[in-house]
Coordinates of C-alpha atoms in Angstrom, one line a residue:
X1 CA 0.1 -0.2 -0.2
X2 CA 1.4 3.3 -0.6
X3 CA 1.4 6.8 0.8
X4 CA -1.7 7.9 -1.3
X5 CA -3.9 4.7 0.5
X6 CA -7.4 5.5 1.7
X7 CA -6.0 5.8 5.1
X8 CA -4.9 9.6 4.0
X9 CA -7.6 12.6 3.2
X10 CA -6.5 13.3 -0.4
X11 CA -6.2 16.8 -1.8
X12 CA -9.2 17.7 -3.6
X13 CA -8.4 17.5 -7.5
X14 CA -8.2 21.3 -7.8
X15 CA -5.8 21.8 -5.0
X16 CA -3.2 18.9 -6.1
X17 CA -3.3 20.2 -9.4
X18 CA -2.9 23.8 -8.2
X19 CA 0.2 22.3 -5.9
X20 CA 2.0 20.7 -9.2
X21 CA 1.7 23.7 -11.2
X22 CA 2.8 26.2 -8.4
X23 CA 6.0 23.7 -7.6
X24 CA 4.7 23.3 -4.1
X25 CA 6.0 19.8 -4.4
X26 CA 9.1 17.6 -3.6
X27 CA 10.7 15.2 -6.2
X28 CA 12.4 12.2 -4.8
X29 CA 14.7 9.8 -7.1
X30 CA 15.9 6.6 -5.9
X31 CA 18.0 4.2 -7.6
X32 CA 17.4 0.7 -6.7
X33 CA 19.2 -2.4 -7.5
X34 CA 16.6 -3.3 -10.5
X35 CA 14.1 -0.4 -10.5
X36 CA 15.0 3.6 -11.0
X37 CA 11.8 5.0 -9.1
X38 CA 10.7 8.8 -9.2
X39 CA 7.9 10.0 -6.4
X40 CA 6.4 13.5 -6.3
X41 CA 4.3 14.7 -2.6
X42 CA 2.9 17.7 -1.7
X43 CA 5.4 19.8 0.0
X44 CA 2.8 20.9 3.1
X45 CA 1.8 17.3 3.7
X46 CA 4.3 15.1 2.6
X47 CA 2.2 12.1 3.3
X48 CA 0.2 12.5 0.3
X49 CA 1.8 11.5 -3.4
X50 CA 0.5 13.2 -6.5
X51 CA 2.3 11.1 -8.9
X52 CA 5.0 8.3 -9.4
X53 CA 7.4 6.8 -12.0
X54 CA 9.6 4.0 -12.6
X55 CA 12.2 2.4 -15.0
X56 CA 13.4 -1.2 -15.1
X57 CA 17.4 -1.9 -14.9
X58 CA 19.8 -4.1 -14.3
X59 CA 23.2 -4.5 -13.0
X60 CA 25.9 -6.3 -15.5
X61 CA 28.6 -8.6 -14.4
X62 CA 32.0 -7.8 -16.9
X63 CA 35.7 -8.5 -16.1
X64 CA 34.3 -10.5 -12.6
X65 CA 32.8 -7.4 -11.3
X66 CA 29.3 -6.0 -10.8
X67 CA 28.5 -2.9 -12.6
X68 CA 26.2 -0.4 -14.0
X69 CA 27.1 1.6 -17.1
X70 CA 26.7 5.5 -16.3
X71 CA 25.0 6.1 -19.5
X72 CA 22.3 3.8 -18.0
X73 CA 22.1 6.3 -15.1
X74 CA 21.1 9.0 -17.2
X75 CA 18.6 7.1 -19.6
X76 CA 17.0 5.5 -16.7
X77 CA 16.7 8.9 -14.8
X78 CA 14.8 10.2 -17.5
X79 CA 12.6 7.7 -18.4
X80 CA 11.6 7.7 -14.5
X81 CA 11.1 11.4 -14.6
X82 CA 9.2 11.4 -17.8
X83 CA 7.0 8.4 -16.6
X84 CA 6.1 10.7 -13.3
X85 CA 5.4 13.7 -15.4
X86 CA 2.7 11.5 -17.3
X87 CA 1.5 10.3 -14.5
X88 CA 0.7 13.5 -12.8
X89 CA -0.9 14.4 -16.1
X90 CA -3.1 11.1 -16.1
X91 CA -3.8 11.9 -12.5
X92 CA -4.3 15.6 -12.2
X93 CA -4.6 17.0 -15.8
X94 CA -1.2 19.2 -15.2
X95 CA 2.4 18.4 -16.0
X96 CA 4.9 19.4 -13.5
X97 CA 7.3 22.4 -15.1
X98 CA 9.1 22.7 -11.6
X99 CA 9.5 21.5 -7.8
X100 CA 10.0 22.8 -4.6
X101 CA 13.0 20.6 -3.7
X102 CA 14.6 17.5 -5.0
X103 CA 16.4 14.8 -3.6
X104 CA 18.6 11.9 -4.8
X105 CA 19.0 8.5 -3.2
X106 CA 20.7 5.4 -4.3
X107 CA 21.6 1.8 -3.1
X108 CA 25.0 2.4 -1.1
X109 CA 28.6 2.0 -1.0
X110 CA 30.4 0.9 -4.0
X111 CA 33.0 2.7 -5.9
X112 CA 32.9 5.7 -8.2
X113 CA 36.4 7.2 -8.6
X114 CA 37.3 10.3 -11.0
X115 CA 40.6 12.1 -12.0
X116 CA 41.4 15.9 -11.9
X117 CA 39.5 16.5 -14.8
X118 CA 36.3 14.6 -13.2
X119 CA 36.7 11.4 -16.0
X120 CA 35.5 8.3 -14.5
X121 CA 38.7 6.3 -13.9
X122 CA 37.5 2.5 -13.8
X123 CA 33.7 1.4 -14.5
X124 CA 31.4 1.7 -11.5
X125 CA 31.8 -1.1 -8.9
X126 CA 28.7 -1.7 -7.0
X127 CA 28.2 -2.8 -3.2
X128 CA 27.5 -6.2 -4.7
X129 CA 30.8 -6.7 -5.2
X130 CA 33.0 -9.3 -2.9
X131 CA 36.7 -9.0 -4.1
X132 CA 37.4 -6.6 -1.1
X133 CA 38.0 -9.2 1.4
X134 CA 41.9 -8.1 1.8
X135 CA 41.4 -4.4 2.0
X136 CA 38.2 -5.1 4.7
X137 CA 40.3 -7.2 6.7
X138 CA 43.6 -5.1 6.8
X139 CA 41.2 -1.9 7.2
X140 CA 39.2 -3.7 10.3
X141 CA 42.4 -4.1 12.2
X142 CA 43.7 -1.0 11.4
X143 CA 40.5 1.0 12.3
X144 CA 39.3 -1.2 15.2
X145 CA 36.1 -1.0 13.6
X146 CA 34.1 -3.4 11.0
X147 CA 34.8 -2.7 7.4
X148 CA 32.4 -4.5 5.7
X149 CA 33.3 -5.8 2.0
X150 CA 31.1 -3.2 0.1
X151 CA 32.3 0.2 1.6
X152 CA 33.9 2.5 -0.4
X153 CA 37.2 2.8 1.5
X154 CA 37.3 -0.9 1.3
X155 CA 37.1 -0.6 -2.6
X156 CA 39.6 1.9 -2.7
X157 CA 42.0 0.5 -0.7
X158 CA 41.5 -3.0 -2.5
X159 CA 42.8 -1.1 -5.8
X160 CA 45.6 0.3 -3.5
X161 CA 46.5 -3.3 -2.2
X162 CA 46.3 -4.3 -6.0
X163 CA 48.4 -1.9 -7.4
X164 CA 45.9 -0.8 -10.1
X165 CA 47.3 2.0 -12.1
X166 CA 44.5 4.6 -12.0
X167 CA 44.8 4.8 -8.1
X168 CA 47.5 7.5 -8.3
X169 CA 45.2 9.4 -10.6
X170 CA 42.0 9.7 -8.3
X171 CA 41.2 13.0 -7.0
X172 CA 37.3 12.3 -6.1
X173 CA 35.7 8.9 -5.2
X174 CA 31.8 8.8 -4.2
X175 CA 28.7 6.7 -4.2
X176 CA 26.1 6.4 -6.9
X177 CA 23.4 9.0 -5.0
X178 CA 26.4 11.6 -4.8
X179 CA 27.4 11.1 -8.6
X180 CA 23.8 12.2 -9.8
X181 CA 23.7 14.6 -7.1
X182 CA 27.0 16.1 -8.4
X183 CA 26.2 16.1 -12.0
X184 CA 22.7 17.8 -10.9
X185 CA 23.9 20.3 -8.9
X186 CA 27.8 20.7 -9.1
X187 CA 28.0 19.9 -5.4
X188 CA 30.4 17.1 -4.4
X189 CA 28.7 16.3 -1.0
X190 CA 26.7 13.3 0.4
X191 CA 24.3 13.0 3.5
X192 CA 25.7 11.4 6.5
X193 CA 24.0 8.3 6.3
X194 CA 25.3 7.7 3.0
X195 CA 28.8 9.0 3.8
X196 CA 28.7 6.9 6.5
X197 CA 28.9 3.6 4.1
X198 CA 31.9 5.3 2.6
X199 CA 34.0 5.7 5.8
X200 CA 33.4 5.3 9.5
X201 CA 31.6 8.5 11.0
X202 CA 32.3 10.1 14.4
X203 CA 29.2 10.1 16.3
X204 CA 30.2 13.2 17.6
X205 CA 31.1 15.6 15.3
X206 CA 28.9 13.7 12.6
X207 CA 31.4 13.8 9.9
X208 CA 34.3 11.8 9.2
X209 CA 36.4 10.0 12.1
X210 CA 39.3 12.4 12.0
X211 CA 41.4 10.0 13.9
X212 CA 40.6 7.3 11.2
X213 CA 41.4 9.5 8.4
X214 CA 44.9 10.2 9.8
X215 CA 45.3 6.6 10.3
X216 CA 44.5 5.8 7.0
X217 CA 46.6 8.5 5.4
X218 CA 49.4 7.6 7.3
X219 CA 49.1 3.5 6.5
X220 CA 48.6 4.0 2.7
X221 CA 51.2 7.2 2.1
X222 CA 52.7 7.6 -1.2
X223 CA 50.0 5.1 -2.8
X224 CA 46.7 7.3 -2.8
X225 CA 45.9 11.1 -2.5
X226 CA 44.9 12.2 1.1
X227 CA 41.3 11.1 1.8
X228 CA 40.3 14.3 2.8
X229 CA 41.1 15.4 -0.6
X230 CA 38.9 12.9 -2.1
X231 CA 35.9 12.2 -0.2
X232 CA 32.6 14.2 -0.5
X233 CA 31.8 17.0 2.0
X234 CA 29.0 15.5 4.6
X235 CA 25.8 17.1 5.2
X236 CA 22.8 16.4 7.9
X237 CA 19.4 16.1 7.1
X238 CA 17.9 19.5 6.5
X239 CA 20.4 21.1 5.0
X240 CA 20.3 22.6 1.4
X241 CA 22.8 21.0 -0.5
X242 CA 22.9 23.2 -3.8
X243 CA 20.6 23.8 -6.4
X244 CA 19.9 22.5 -10.1
X245 CA 22.2 23.8 -12.5
X246 CA 21.5 24.4 -16.2
X247 CA 23.5 21.2 -17.2
X248 CA 21.8 19.3 -14.6
X249 CA 18.4 20.5 -15.8
X250 CA 19.0 19.2 -19.1
X251 CA 20.0 15.9 -17.4
X252 CA 17.0 15.6 -15.7
X253 CA 15.0 16.7 -18.3
X254 CA 16.3 16.8 -22.0
X255 CA 12.8 18.4 -22.9
X256 CA 13.9 21.5 -21.3
X257 CA 10.5 22.0 -19.3
X258 CA 12.5 22.0 -16.1
X259 CA 14.3 25.3 -15.2
X260 CA 17.4 25.3 -13.3
X261 CA 17.6 26.8 -9.4
X262 CA 15.8 24.2 -7.8
X263 CA 17.0 23.5 -4.2
X264 CA 18.5 19.6 -3.4
X265 CA 18.4 17.9 0.0
X266 CA 21.5 16.0 1.0
X267 CA 21.8 12.9 -1.6
X268 CA 21.6 9.7 0.8
X269 CA 21.7 5.8 0.8
X270 CA 18.9 3.4 0.6
X271 CA 19.2 2.5 4.2
X272 CA 18.4 6.3 5.2
X273 CA 15.7 6.6 3.0
X274 CA 14.4 3.1 4.2
X275 CA 14.7 4.6 7.7
X276 CA 12.7 7.6 6.6
X277 CA 9.7 5.7 4.7
X278 CA 9.3 3.7 7.9
X279 CA 9.8 6.3 10.5
X280 CA 12.6 4.7 12.3
X281 CA 15.1 7.5 13.1
X282 CA 14.7 7.6 16.6
X283 CA 16.7 5.0 18.9
X284 CA 14.9 2.1 19.7
X285 CA 13.3 1.9 16.4
X286 CA 14.3 -0.2 13.5
X287 CA 13.3 -0.9 10.2
X288 CA 13.9 -4.1 7.4
X289 CA 14.3 -2.9 3.8
X290 CA 13.8 -6.2 1.6
X291 CA 14.5 -6.1 -2.2
X292 CA 17.3 -7.3 -4.5
X293 CA 19.5 -7.1 -0.9
X294 CA 17.8 -7.3 2.7
X295 CA 19.1 -5.2 5.4
X296 CA 18.0 -4.0 9.0
X297 CA 18.8 -0.9 10.4
X298 CA 18.7 -0.5 14.0
X299 CA 19.1 2.9 16.0
X300 CA 21.3 2.7 19.1
X301 CA 20.8 4.1 22.2
X302 CA 24.9 3.1 23.1
X303 CA 27.9 1.8 21.5
X304 CA 28.3 -1.8 21.1
X305 CA 30.5 -3.6 23.4
X306 CA 33.0 -5.2 20.2
X307 CA 33.3 -5.3 16.7
X308 CA 31.3 -7.6 15.0
X309 CA 31.7 -8.5 11.6
X310 CA 27.9 -9.1 11.0
X311 CA 27.3 -5.8 11.9
X312 CA 28.0 -2.4 10.1
X313 CA 27.5 0.7 12.0
X314 CA 26.6 3.4 10.0
X315 CA 24.1 6.4 11.0
X316 CA 20.6 7.9 10.4
X317 CA 20.5 11.1 7.8
X318 CA 20.7 13.1 11.0
X319 CA 23.9 11.1 12.3
X320 CA 23.0 8.9 15.1
X321 CA 24.5 5.8 15.2
X322 CA 22.9 2.7 13.5
X323 CA 23.6 -1.2 13.7
X324 CA 23.4 -2.5 10.0
X325 CA 22.5 -6.0 9.4
X326 CA 23.3 -6.1 5.3
X327 CA 23.1 -9.2 3.2
X328 CA 23.8 -9.2 -0.3
X329 CA 21.0 -11.2 -1.4
X330 CA 17.1 -10.8 -0.8
X331 CA 14.2 -11.6 -2.9
X332 CA 15.9 -12.3 -6.4
X333 CA 15.9 -16.0 -5.9
X334 CA 12.1 -15.9 -4.6
X335 CA 11.5 -13.9 -7.7
X336 CA 13.1 -16.3 -10.1
X337 CA 10.9 -19.2 -8.9
X338 CA 7.9 -17.0 -8.9
X339 CA 8.9 -16.6 -12.9
X340 CA 9.0 -20.3 -13.2
X341 CA 5.8 -20.9 -11.8
X342 CA 4.4 -18.2 -14.2
X343 CA 5.8 -19.9 -17.3
X344 CA 4.3 -23.0 -16.1
X345 CA 0.8 -21.6 -15.6
X346 CA 1.3 -20.1 -19.3
X347 CA 2.4 -23.3 -20.6
X348 CA -0.4 -25.0 -19.1
X349 CA -2.9 -22.7 -20.9
X350 CA -4.1 -20.5 -17.8
X351 CA -1.4 -17.6 -18.0
X352 CA -1.3 -15.3 -14.8
X353 CA 0.6 -12.2 -14.0
X354 CA 3.1 -11.7 -11.7
X355 CA 1.2 -10.5 -8.7
X356 CA -1.0 -13.4 -9.1
X357 CA 1.9 -16.0 -9.2
X358 CA 3.3 -14.2 -5.7
X359 CA -0.2 -14.1 -3.9
X360 CA -0.6 -17.7 -4.7
X361 CA 2.6 -18.8 -3.6
X362 CA 2.4 -16.6 -0.3
X363 CA -0.9 -17.8 0.2
X364 CA 0.3 -21.4 0.1
X365 CA 3.1 -20.7 2.6
X366 CA 0.6 -20.2 5.3
X367 CA -0.5 -23.6 5.2
X368 CA 2.9 -25.0 5.2
X369 CA 4.9 -26.5 8.3
X370 CA 6.0 -24.1 11.2
X371 CA 9.5 -25.3 10.0
X372 CA 8.8 -25.8 6.4
X373 CA 8.8 -29.2 6.4
X374 CA 12.3 -29.8 6.5
X375 CA 13.1 -28.2 3.0
X376 CA 15.9 -25.5 2.9
X377 CA 16.2 -22.6 0.5
X378 CA 19.8 -20.6 0.1
X379 CA 18.8 -17.4 -2.3
X380 CA 22.7 -16.7 -2.5
X381 CA 23.1 -15.4 -5.9
X382 CA 26.1 -13.2 -4.8
X383 CA 28.7 -13.7 -1.8
X384 CA 27.3 -13.3 1.5
X385 CA 30.0 -12.0 4.1
X386 CA 27.6 -12.9 7.0
X387 CA 27.3 -16.5 6.0
X388 CA 31.2 -16.9 5.0
X389 CA 30.5 -17.0 1.6
X390 CA 32.8 -15.3 -0.8
X391 CA 30.3 -16.1 -4.0
X392 CA 26.7 -17.1 -4.3
X393 CA 25.3 -20.3 -5.6
X394 CA 21.5 -20.6 -5.0
X395 CA 20.2 -23.8 -3.6
X396 CA 17.2 -25.5 -3.0
X397 CA 17.9 -28.7 -0.6
X398 CA 15.6 -31.5 1.1
X399 CA 16.2 -34.9 2.6
X400 CA 14.6 -38.2 1.7
X401 CA 12.3 -37.5 4.4
X402 CA 11.3 -33.7 4.4
X403 CA 7.8 -33.0 3.7
X404 CA 7.9 -31.7 0.0
X405 CA 4.8 -29.9 -0.4
X406 CA 3.9 -26.2 -2.2
X407 CA 3.4 -24.8 0.9
X408 CA 6.5 -26.0 2.6
X409 CA 8.4 -25.0 -0.6
X410 CA 7.0 -21.6 -0.7
X411 CA 7.8 -21.4 3.2
X412 CA 10.9 -22.5 2.8
X413 CA 11.7 -19.8 0.0
X414 CA 10.4 -16.8 2.2
X415 CA 12.1 -18.3 5.3
X416 CA 15.2 -18.3 2.8
X417 CA 15.2 -14.5 2.0
X418 CA 15.3 -13.6 6.1
X419 CA 18.0 -16.6 6.5
X420 CA 21.3 -14.6 6.8
X421 CA 19.5 -11.7 8.3
X422 CA 18.4 -13.8 11.1
X423 CA 21.9 -14.8 11.6
X424 CA 23.0 -10.8 12.1
X425 CA 20.1 -10.1 14.0
X426 CA 21.3 -12.7 16.8
X427 CA 24.1 -10.9 16.8
X428 CA 22.5 -7.9 18.1
X429 CA 20.1 -9.7 20.4
X430 CA 23.2 -11.2 22.4
X431 CA 24.5 -7.6 22.8
X432 CA 21.3 -6.6 24.6
X433 CA 20.0 -4.4 22.1
X434 CA 16.3 -3.3 22.6
X435 CA 13.7 -2.2 20.1
X436 CA 10.6 -0.7 20.5
X437 CA 9.2 -1.2 16.9
X438 CA 10.1 -2.8 13.7
X439 CA 9.4 -1.9 10.5
X440 CA 9.1 -3.2 7.3
X441 CA 9.1 -2.0 3.7
X442 CA 9.6 -3.2 0.2
X443 CA 7.1 -5.0 -2.2
X444 CA 7.8 -8.4 -0.8
X445 CA 5.5 -7.1 1.7
X446 CA 2.5 -6.0 -0.4
X447 CA 0.6 -9.2 0.2
X448 CA -0.8 -8.5 3.5
X449 CA -0.1 -11.1 6.5
X450 CA 2.6 -13.5 4.6
X451 CA 6.1 -12.1 4.7
X452 CA 5.4 -9.6 7.6
X453 CA 4.3 -12.8 9.7
X454 CA 7.8 -14.5 8.8
X455 CA 9.7 -11.9 9.6
X456 CA 8.3 -11.3 13.2
X457 CA 8.7 -15.0 13.6
X458 CA 12.4 -14.9 12.3
X459 CA 13.3 -11.7 14.6
X460 CA 11.1 -13.2 17.3
X461 CA 9.5 -9.2 17.6
X462 CA 6.4 -7.6 16.6
X463 CA 6.9 -6.2 12.7
X464 CA 4.9 -3.0 11.4
X465 CA 4.1 -2.6 7.8
X466 CA 2.8 1.0 7.3
X467 CA 0.9 2.4 4.2
X468 CA 4.1 3.4 3.0
X469 CA 5.4 0.1 2.2
X470 CA 5.9 -0.4 -1.8
X471 CA 6.8 3.1 -2.2
X472 CA 10.0 3.0 0.1
X473 CA 12.8 4.8 -0.7
X474 CA 11.9 7.3 -3.7
X475 CA 9.1 8.5 -1.0
X476 CA 11.6 8.7 1.9
X477 CA 13.8 10.7 -0.4
X478 CA 11.2 12.9 -1.5
X479 CA 10.5 13.6 2.1
X480 CA 13.7 14.4 3.0
X481 CA 13.6 17.0 0.5
X482 CA 10.3 18.3 1.8
X483 CA 12.1 18.2 5.4
X484 CA 14.8 20.8 4.1
X485 CA 12.2 23.0 2.5
X486 CA 10.6 23.0 6.0
X487 CA 13.9 23.7 7.9
X488 CA 14.6 26.2 5.0
X489 CA 11.2 27.9 5.8
X490 CA 11.3 28.0 9.3
X491 CA 14.6 29.7 9.4
X492 CA 12.9 32.8 7.7
X493 CA 10.0 32.6 9.8
X494 CA 8.3 30.9 12.9
X495 CA 5.8 28.4 12.7
X496 CA 3.7 26.3 15.1
X497 CA 4.3 22.4 15.4
X498 CA 7.4 20.1 15.4
X499 CA 10.4 21.9 15.6
X500 CA 12.0 21.8 11.8
X501 CA 15.4 21.0 12.8
X502 CA 14.3 17.5 14.6
X503 CA 13.7 14.8 12.0
X504 CA 12.1 12.5 14.4
X505 CA 9.7 15.3 15.7
X506 CA 9.2 16.4 12.0
X507 CA 8.0 12.7 10.9
X508 CA 6.0 11.8 14.0
X509 CA 4.2 14.8 13.6
X510 CA 4.0 16.0 10.2
X511 CA 4.3 13.2 8.2
X512 CA 3.0 10.0 10.0
X513 CA 0.5 11.6 12.3
X514 CA -2.2 9.9 10.5
X515 CA -0.6 7.1 8.6
X516 CA -1.9 3.4 9.1
X517 CA 0.3 0.7 10.5
X518 CA -0.3 -2.9 10.6
X519 CA 1.4 -4.7 13.5
X520 CA 1.8 -8.4 13.2
X521 CA 3.2 -10.4 16.6
X522 CA 5.4 -13.3 16.3
X523 CA 3.1 -16.5 16.8
X524 CA 5.2 -18.9 18.8
X525 CA 4.6 -21.9 16.5
X526 CA 6.1 -19.5 13.9
X527 CA 9.1 -18.6 16.2
X528 CA 9.8 -22.1 17.2
X529 CA 9.6 -23.4 13.4
X530 CA 12.1 -20.6 12.3
X531 CA 14.3 -21.5 14.8
X532 CA 14.2 -25.2 13.8
X533 CA 14.8 -23.9 10.2
X534 CA 17.8 -21.4 11.3
X535 CA 19.5 -24.3 12.9
X536 CA 19.1 -26.4 9.7
X537 CA 20.3 -23.6 7.9
X538 CA 23.1 -22.8 9.7
X539 CA 24.1 -26.6 9.5
X540 CA 23.6 -26.5 5.4
X541 CA 25.8 -23.7 4.9
X542 CA 28.7 -26.0 4.4
X543 CA 26.4 -27.0 1.4
X544 CA 27.0 -23.6 0.0
X545 CA 30.7 -23.4 0.6
X546 CA 30.8 -27.1 -1.3
X547 CA 28.7 -25.7 -4.1
X548 CA 31.0 -22.8 -4.3
X549 CA 34.0 -24.5 -4.3
X550 CA 32.7 -27.1 -6.8
X551 CA 30.8 -25.3 -9.2
X552 CA 31.9 -22.4 -11.0
X553 CA 29.2 -19.7 -12.7
X554 CA 29.6 -21.4 -16.1
X555 CA 29.0 -24.9 -14.6
X556 CA 31.9 -26.2 -15.0
X557 CA 33.6 -27.7 -12.3
X558 CA 36.5 -25.8 -10.5

């Protein structure tokens, strides 16, 4: 259900059209792993979605690295925005020609490196790559902080270790969101949440950790320029992060309709926009985002007692410390099985659309055994550090005495989406981290009461799904753009209500005040069943490791 659901009191048709014409809107664009989504909201009531747009894209595996061609970034952005403009005209009879604020978000981490002429040095290396193990291990020891394989500093340092020829030429490194924002505004900046996936953030200064910057510069001296010269400047939620340039306007809208001068909020990562979209930016709150990858974010009250390789320490868009459990593999394997069943239905002469296939499988999963009947599903298309896997091999495994039914198969696949996540969340539980609420979002939760219920079992905690579940991060970055506008307006005049400089209060009182929330409490039988599944899942990781060793991607034994 999206934020324009029936739980909201919609603007009148005339008011919505006028808001679009007047530019009293915020545009959010998020570059996800498989879709680029655009979302237009009312600037004065950010819970109201006025139009949406989308464009499909896919990563490519080239030279043993996952990448997206940068040309696809711009064609995809233009297609998603054009789709949104067309949607606005269908819904409201008017086409937007300007916006009150714009925000850009994207999948976090990865490596985009540029020389002094602002030319790309090597193809974009995404978060999905797992070739950075030596660098991550070396940096974790150097910093005393867990540095995951996908972090930008791990990608940079792996290039240093490998003595890649481009390294001495690097003059700027950023994330995908930072790159798009830079090209649209000319500003080399990042929101603190996205920056926290490049390099560790000091929770006191809410900026890169100066001590660790110095430690790295000394460690890598003579091999790479100083980090302070390479990394984007860090901004907090609510700060203005530049405005649309003439060149940026041409990239955003090649028809020439949209003019320069529109202010931007700081670019953020998909983790931060997921926190905003689920109102999980205050301590003791958390959220789970499920898509191509799956990750959980928990806002901390205190520092963790020790370093854990399963946990990243990142921040909210306001700079508060967050423990992140990130899994490279989410719902893609489940989607592949759904495609197989859809093709079977078509071959049998009764074609059904994708949504119907997913709905049927999810409903069948409810009739499966609590432990999925002894079946196991591994969704590892890519490597999974939490599970100790450098590469992925999707597997479906059963023993001769397993209860091989469609319901158990479907439940095993859904449990498999949450399997590695649950391993990481067990570490947080052992640290004594407490949660008042865990929100979930992503298309996986569109079928009411199924994935949400199984996630509650996996976490043994209540899981809430709100009416922002399917819009997700594109809406979240649009809200952050609106928040920047609210902070800017508050600096010009005093207004009643939540302080504009307080993001949690802004979300509580302005965005989510009337939001409909559905909460699923963990069912004891499901909790016990998932625990049994997870015990088998952990033991079966040896099978996964053997598959990685024995089977190369081309199907030839290694």
